[in-house]
PDB file of C-alpha atoms in Angstrom:
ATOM      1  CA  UNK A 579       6.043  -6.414  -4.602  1.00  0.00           C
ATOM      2  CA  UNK A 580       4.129  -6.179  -1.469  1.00  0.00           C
ATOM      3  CA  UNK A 581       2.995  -2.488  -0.057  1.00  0.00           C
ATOM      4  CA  UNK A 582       1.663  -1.604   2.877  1.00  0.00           C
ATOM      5  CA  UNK A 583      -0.436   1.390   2.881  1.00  0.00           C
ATOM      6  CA  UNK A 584      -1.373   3.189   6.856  1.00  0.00           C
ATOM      7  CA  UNK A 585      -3.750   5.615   7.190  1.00  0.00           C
ATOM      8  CA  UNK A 586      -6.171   6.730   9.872  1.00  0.00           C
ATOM      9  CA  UNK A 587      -4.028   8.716  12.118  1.00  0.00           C
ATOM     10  CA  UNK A 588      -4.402  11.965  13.313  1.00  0.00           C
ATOM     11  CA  UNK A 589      -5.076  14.135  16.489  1.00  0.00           C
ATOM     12  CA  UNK A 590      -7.358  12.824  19.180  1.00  0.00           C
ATOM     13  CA  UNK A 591      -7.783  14.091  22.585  1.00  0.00           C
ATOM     14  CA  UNK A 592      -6.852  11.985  25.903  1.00  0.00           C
ATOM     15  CA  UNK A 593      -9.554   9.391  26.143  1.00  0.00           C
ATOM     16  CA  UNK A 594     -11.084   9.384  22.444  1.00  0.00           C
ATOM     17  CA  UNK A 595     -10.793   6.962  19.824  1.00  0.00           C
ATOM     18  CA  UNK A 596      -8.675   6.486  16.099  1.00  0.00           C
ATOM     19  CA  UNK A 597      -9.044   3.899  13.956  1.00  0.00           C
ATOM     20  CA  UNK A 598      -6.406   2.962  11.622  1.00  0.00           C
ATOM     21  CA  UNK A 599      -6.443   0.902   8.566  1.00  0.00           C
ATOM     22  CA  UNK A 600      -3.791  -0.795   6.470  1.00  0.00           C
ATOM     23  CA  UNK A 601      -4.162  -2.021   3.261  1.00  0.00           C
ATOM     24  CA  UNK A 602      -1.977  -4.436   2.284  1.00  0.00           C
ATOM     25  CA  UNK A 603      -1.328  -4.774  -1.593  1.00  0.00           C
ATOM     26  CA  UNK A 604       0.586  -7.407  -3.981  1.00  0.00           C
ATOM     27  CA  UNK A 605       0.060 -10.343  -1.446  1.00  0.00           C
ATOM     28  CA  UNK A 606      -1.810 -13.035  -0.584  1.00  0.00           C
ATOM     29  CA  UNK A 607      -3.043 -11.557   2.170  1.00  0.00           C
ATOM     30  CA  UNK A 608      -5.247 -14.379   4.294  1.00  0.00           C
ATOM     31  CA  UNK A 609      -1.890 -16.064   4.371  1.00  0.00           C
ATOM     32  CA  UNK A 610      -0.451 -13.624   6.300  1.00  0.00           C
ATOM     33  CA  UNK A 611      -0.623 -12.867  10.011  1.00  0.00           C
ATOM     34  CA  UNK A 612      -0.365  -9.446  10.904  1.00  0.00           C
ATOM     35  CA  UNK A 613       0.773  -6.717  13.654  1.00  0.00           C
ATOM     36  CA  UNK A 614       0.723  -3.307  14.466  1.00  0.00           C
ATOM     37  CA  UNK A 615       3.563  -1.270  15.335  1.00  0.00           C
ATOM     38  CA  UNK A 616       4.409   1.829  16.613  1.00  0.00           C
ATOM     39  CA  UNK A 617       7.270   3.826  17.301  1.00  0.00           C
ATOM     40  CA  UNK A 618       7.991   7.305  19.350  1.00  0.00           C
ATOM     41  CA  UNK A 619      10.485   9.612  18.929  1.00  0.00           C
ATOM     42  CA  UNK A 620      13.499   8.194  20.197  1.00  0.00           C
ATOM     43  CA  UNK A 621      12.243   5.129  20.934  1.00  0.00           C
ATOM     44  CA  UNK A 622      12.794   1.653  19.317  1.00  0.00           C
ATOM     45  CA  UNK A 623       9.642   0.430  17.051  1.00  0.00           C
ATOM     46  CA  UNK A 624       7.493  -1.545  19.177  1.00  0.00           C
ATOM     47  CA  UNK A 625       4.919  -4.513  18.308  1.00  0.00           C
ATOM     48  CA  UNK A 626       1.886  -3.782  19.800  1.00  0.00           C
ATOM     49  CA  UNK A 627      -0.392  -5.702  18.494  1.00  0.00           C
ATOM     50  CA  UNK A 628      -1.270  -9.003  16.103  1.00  0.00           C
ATOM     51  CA  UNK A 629      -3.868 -10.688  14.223  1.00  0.00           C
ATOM     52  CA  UNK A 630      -3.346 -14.076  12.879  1.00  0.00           C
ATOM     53  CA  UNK A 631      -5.095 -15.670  10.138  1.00  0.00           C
ATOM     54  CA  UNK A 632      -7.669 -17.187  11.831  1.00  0.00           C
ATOM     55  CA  UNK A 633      -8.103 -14.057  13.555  1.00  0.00           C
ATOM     56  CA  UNK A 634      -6.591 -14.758  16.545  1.00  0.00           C
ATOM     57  CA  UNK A 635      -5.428 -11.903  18.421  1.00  0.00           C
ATOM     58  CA  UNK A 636      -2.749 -10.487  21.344  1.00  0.00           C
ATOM     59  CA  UNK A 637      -1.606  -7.360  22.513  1.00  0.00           C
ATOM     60  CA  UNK A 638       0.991  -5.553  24.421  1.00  0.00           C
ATOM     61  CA  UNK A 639      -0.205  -4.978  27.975  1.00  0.00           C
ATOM     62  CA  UNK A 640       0.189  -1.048  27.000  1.00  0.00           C
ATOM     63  CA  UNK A 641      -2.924  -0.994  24.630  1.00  0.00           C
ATOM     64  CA  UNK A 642      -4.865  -4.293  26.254  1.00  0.00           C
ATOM     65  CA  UNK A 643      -8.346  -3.448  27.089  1.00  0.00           C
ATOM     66  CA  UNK A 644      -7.978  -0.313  24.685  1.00  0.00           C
ATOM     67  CA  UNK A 645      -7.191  -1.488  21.232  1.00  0.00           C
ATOM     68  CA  UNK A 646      -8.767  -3.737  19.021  1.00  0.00           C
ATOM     69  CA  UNK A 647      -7.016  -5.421  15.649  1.00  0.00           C
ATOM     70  CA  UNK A 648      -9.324  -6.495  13.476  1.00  0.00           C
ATOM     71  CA  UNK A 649      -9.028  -7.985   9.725  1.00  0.00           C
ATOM     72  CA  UNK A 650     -10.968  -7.880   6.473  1.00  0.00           C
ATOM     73  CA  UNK A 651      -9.412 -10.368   4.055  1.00  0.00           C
ATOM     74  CA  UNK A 652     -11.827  -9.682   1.206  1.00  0.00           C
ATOM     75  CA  UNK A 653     -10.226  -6.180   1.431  1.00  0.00           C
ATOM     76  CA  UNK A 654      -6.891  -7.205   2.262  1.00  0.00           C
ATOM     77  CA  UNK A 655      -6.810  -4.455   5.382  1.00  0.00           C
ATOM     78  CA  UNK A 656      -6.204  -4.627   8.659  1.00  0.00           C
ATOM     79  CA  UNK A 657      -7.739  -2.205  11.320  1.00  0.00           C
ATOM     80  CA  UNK A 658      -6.778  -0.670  14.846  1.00  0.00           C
ATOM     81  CA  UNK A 659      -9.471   0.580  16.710  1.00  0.00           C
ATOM     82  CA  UNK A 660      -8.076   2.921  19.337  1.00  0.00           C
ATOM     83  CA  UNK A 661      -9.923   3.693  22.302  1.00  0.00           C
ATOM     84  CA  UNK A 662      -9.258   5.903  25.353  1.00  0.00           C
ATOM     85  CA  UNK A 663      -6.136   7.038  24.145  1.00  0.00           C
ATOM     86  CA  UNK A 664      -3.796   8.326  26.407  1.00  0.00           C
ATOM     87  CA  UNK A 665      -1.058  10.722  25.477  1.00  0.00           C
ATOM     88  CA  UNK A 666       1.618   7.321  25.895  1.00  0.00           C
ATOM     89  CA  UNK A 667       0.341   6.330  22.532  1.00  0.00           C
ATOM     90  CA  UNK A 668       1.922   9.355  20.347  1.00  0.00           C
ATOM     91  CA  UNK A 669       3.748   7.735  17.963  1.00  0.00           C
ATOM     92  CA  UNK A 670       3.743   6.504  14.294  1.00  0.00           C
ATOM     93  CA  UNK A 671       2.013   3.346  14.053  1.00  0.00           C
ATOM     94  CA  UNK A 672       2.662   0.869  11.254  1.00  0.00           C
ATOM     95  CA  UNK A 673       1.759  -2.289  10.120  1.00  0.00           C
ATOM     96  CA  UNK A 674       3.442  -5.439   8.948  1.00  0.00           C
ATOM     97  CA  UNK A 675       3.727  -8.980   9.050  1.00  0.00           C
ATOM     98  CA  UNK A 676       5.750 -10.471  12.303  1.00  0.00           C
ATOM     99  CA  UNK A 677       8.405 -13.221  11.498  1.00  0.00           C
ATOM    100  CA  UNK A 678      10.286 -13.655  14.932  1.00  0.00           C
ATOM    101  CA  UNK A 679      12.001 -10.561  15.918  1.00  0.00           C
ATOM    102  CA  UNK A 680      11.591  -9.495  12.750  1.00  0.00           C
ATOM    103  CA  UNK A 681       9.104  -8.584   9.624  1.00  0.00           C
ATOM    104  CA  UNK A 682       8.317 -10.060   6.370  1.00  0.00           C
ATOM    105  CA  UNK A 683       7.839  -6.434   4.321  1.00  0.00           C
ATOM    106  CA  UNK A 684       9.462  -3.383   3.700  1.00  0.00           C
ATOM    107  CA  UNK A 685       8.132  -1.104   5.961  1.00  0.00           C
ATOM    108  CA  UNK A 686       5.479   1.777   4.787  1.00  0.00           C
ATOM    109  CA  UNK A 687       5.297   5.363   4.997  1.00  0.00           C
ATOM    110  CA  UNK A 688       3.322   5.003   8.797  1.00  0.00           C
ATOM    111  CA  UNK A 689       0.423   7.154  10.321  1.00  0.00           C
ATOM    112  CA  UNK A 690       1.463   9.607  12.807  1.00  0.00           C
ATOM    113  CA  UNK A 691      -0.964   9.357  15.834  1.00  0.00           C
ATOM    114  CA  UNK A 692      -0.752  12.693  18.066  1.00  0.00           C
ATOM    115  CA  UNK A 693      -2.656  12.439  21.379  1.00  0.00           C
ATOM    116  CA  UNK A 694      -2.764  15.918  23.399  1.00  0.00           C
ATOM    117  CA  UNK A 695      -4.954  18.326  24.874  1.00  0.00           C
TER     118      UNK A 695
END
């Protein structure tokens, strides 16, 4: 059974910098592309970024030119580097694989990401 394990999250002041990992157990993970998430209170969940498994990336024109996803397949983890953060990206951020509108895995726990001076 696959589980997907976020952590990195935290409190970070307007303009610094998170980054979040997700390790990604019971899978065949180079198989898999896979995307960050996030969703704010009262919000829906929101895709906002993916990796394929060539490493290919896109991102939501929200965290473009901010965020980086990144991949380490011997470690079966994905990473989110999070630069100048802006107070817009509060939210829990999780990871998973994208199938269409939807996602191959049960979703984990999340990271909450709190940005705030």
């Amino acid at each position: 059974q696959v589980q997907l394990v976020e952590s990195g999250g935290g409190l970070a002041q307007p303009g610094g910098s998170l980054r979040l990992s997700c390790v990604v157990s019971g899978s065949i993970f180079s198989r898999y592309a896979m995307g960050w998430y996030h969703q704010a209170p009262g919000q829906r969940r929101e895709l906002v970024a993916t990796i394929t498994r060539g490493s290919n990336t896109n991102y939501a024109d929200s965290v473009k030119g901010r965020f980086t996803v990144s991949r380490d397949n011997a470690k079966n983890t994905v990473y989110l580097q999070m630069n100048s953060l802006k107070p817009e990206d509060t939210a829990v951020y999780y990871c998973n694989q994208p199938v269409g509108d939807y996602v191959q895995f049960s979703w984990g726990q999340g990271t909450q990401v709190t940005v705030s001076s």
